N, CA and C of each residue as an Amber inpcrd file, in Angstrom:
protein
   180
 -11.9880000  61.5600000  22.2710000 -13.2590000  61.1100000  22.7870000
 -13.3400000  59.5990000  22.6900000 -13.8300000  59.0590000  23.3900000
 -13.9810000  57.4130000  23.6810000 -15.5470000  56.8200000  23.1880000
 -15.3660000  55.8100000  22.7390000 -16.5000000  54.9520000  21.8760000
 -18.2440000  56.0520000  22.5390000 -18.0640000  55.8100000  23.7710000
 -19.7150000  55.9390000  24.4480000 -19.9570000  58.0610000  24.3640000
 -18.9340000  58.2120000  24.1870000 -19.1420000  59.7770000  24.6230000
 -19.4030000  59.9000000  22.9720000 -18.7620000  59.5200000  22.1490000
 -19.4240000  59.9960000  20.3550000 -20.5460000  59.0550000  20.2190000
 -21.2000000  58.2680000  20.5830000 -22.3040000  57.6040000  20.8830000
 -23.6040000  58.5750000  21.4030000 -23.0850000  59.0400000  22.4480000
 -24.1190000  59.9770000  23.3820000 -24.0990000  61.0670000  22.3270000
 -22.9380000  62.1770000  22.1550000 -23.1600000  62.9410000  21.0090000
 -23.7690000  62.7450000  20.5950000 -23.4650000  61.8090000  19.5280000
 -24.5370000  61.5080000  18.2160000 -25.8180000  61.3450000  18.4250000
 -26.2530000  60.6400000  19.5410000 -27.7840000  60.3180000  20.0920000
 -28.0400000  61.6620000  20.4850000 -27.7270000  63.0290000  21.0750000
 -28.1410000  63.9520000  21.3390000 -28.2970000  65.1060000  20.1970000
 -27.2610000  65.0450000  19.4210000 -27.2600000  66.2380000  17.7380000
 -28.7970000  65.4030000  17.0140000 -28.3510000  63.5100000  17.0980000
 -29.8520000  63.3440000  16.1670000 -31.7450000  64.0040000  17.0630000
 -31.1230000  63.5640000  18.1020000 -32.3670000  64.1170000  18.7410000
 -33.0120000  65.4640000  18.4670000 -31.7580000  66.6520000  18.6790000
 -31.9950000  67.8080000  18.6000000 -32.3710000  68.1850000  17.3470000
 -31.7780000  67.5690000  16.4220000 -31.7330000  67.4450000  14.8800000
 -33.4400000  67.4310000  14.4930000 -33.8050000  66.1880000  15.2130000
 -35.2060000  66.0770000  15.0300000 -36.2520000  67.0320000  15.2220000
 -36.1450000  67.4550000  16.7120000 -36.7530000  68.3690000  16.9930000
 -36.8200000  69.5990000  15.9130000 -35.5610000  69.9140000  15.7710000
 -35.7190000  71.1730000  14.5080000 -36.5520000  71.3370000  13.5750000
 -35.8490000  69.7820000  12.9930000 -37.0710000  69.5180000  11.7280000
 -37.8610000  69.9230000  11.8200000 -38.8660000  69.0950000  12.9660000
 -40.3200000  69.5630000  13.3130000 -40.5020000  70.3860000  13.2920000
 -40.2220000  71.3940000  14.0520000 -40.4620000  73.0580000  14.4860000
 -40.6400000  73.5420000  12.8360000 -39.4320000  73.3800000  12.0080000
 -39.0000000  74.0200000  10.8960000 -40.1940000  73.5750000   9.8640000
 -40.3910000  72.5550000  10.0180000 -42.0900000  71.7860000   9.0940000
 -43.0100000  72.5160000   9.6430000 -43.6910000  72.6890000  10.8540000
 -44.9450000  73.0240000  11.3690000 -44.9570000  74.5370000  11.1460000
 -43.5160000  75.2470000  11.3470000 -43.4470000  76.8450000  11.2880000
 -43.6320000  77.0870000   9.3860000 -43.0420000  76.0680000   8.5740000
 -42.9720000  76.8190000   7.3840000 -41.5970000  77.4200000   7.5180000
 -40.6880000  77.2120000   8.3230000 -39.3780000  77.6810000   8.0310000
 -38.4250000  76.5350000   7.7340000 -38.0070000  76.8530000   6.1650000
 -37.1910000  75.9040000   6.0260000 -35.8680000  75.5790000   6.0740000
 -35.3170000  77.1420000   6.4500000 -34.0930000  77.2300000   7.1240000
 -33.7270000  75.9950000   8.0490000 -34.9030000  76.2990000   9.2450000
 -34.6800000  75.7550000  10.1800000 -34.7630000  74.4170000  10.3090000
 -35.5970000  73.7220000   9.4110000 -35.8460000  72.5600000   8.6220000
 -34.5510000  71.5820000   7.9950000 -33.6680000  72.3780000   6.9890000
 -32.5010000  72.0910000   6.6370000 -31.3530000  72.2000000   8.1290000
 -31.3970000  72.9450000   8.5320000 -30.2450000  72.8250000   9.9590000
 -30.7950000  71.9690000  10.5750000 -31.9820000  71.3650000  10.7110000
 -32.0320000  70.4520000  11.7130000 -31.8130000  68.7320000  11.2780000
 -31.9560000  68.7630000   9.8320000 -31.1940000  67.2820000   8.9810000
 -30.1410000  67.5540000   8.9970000 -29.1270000  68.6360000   8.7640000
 -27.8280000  68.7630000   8.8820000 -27.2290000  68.1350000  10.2960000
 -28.0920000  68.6840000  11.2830000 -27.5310000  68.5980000  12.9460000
 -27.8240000  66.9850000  12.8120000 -29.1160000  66.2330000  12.1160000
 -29.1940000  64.8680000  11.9770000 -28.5140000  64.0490000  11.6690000
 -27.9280000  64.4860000  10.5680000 -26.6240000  63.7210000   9.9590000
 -25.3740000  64.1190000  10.6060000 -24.7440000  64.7670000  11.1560000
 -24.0270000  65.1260000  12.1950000 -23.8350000  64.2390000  12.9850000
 -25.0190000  63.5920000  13.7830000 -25.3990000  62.8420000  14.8360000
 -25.1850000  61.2690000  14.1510000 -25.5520000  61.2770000  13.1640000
 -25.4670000  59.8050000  12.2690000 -23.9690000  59.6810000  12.5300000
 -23.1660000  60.5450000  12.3120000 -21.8400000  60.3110000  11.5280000
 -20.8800000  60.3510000  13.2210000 -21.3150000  60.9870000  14.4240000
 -20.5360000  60.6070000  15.3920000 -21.1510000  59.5490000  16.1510000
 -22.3850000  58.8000000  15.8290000 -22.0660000  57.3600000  16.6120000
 -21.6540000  56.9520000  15.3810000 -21.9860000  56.5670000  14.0760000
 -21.0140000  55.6420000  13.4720000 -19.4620000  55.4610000  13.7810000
 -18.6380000  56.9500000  14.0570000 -17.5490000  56.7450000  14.4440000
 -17.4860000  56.4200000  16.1410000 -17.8690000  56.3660000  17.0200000
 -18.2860000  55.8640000  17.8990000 -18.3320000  54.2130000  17.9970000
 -19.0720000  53.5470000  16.8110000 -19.1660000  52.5700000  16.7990000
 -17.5440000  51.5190000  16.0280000 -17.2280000  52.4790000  15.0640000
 -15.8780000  52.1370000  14.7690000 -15.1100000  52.1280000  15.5790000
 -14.9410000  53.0430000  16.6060000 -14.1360000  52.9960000  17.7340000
 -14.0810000  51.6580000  18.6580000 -15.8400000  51.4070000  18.9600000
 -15.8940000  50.2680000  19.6900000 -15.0740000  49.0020000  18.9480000
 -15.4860000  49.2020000  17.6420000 -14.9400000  47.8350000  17.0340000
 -13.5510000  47.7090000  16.8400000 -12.7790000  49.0810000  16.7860000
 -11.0470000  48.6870000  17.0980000 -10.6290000  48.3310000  17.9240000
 -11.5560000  49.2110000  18.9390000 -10.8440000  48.9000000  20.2380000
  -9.7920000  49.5980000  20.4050000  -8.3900000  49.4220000  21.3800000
  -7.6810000  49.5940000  20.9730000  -6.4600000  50.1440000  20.4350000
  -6.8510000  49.5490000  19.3070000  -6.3830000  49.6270000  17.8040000
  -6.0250000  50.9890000  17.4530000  -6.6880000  51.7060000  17.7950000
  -6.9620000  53.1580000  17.2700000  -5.6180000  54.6140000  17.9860000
């Protein structure tokens, strides 16, 4: 995968991520609550590598 496509990933798992949360707070389910910070950090961790990518270049 190339710098912008683990970028987009990541911007789409944190998004979805978010959404969960919510649902999982307002429902009282905290299942769904915990999977949706999981799917958050998920999303953290493929643009960071995304962004490493950009910065090798490259390199990689």
């Amino acid at each position: 995968m190339g710098e912008m496509t683990d970028k987009a990933k990541g911007l789409a798992n944190e998004a979805a991520g978010n959404v969960k949360q919510a649902i999982g707070k307002a429902t009282d389910n905290a299942s769904l609550h915990a999977e949706g910070t999981a799917q958050e950090r998920k999303g953290e961790a493929q643009q960071l590598k995304g962004k490493v990518k950009g910065a090798l270049g490259d390199k990689v």
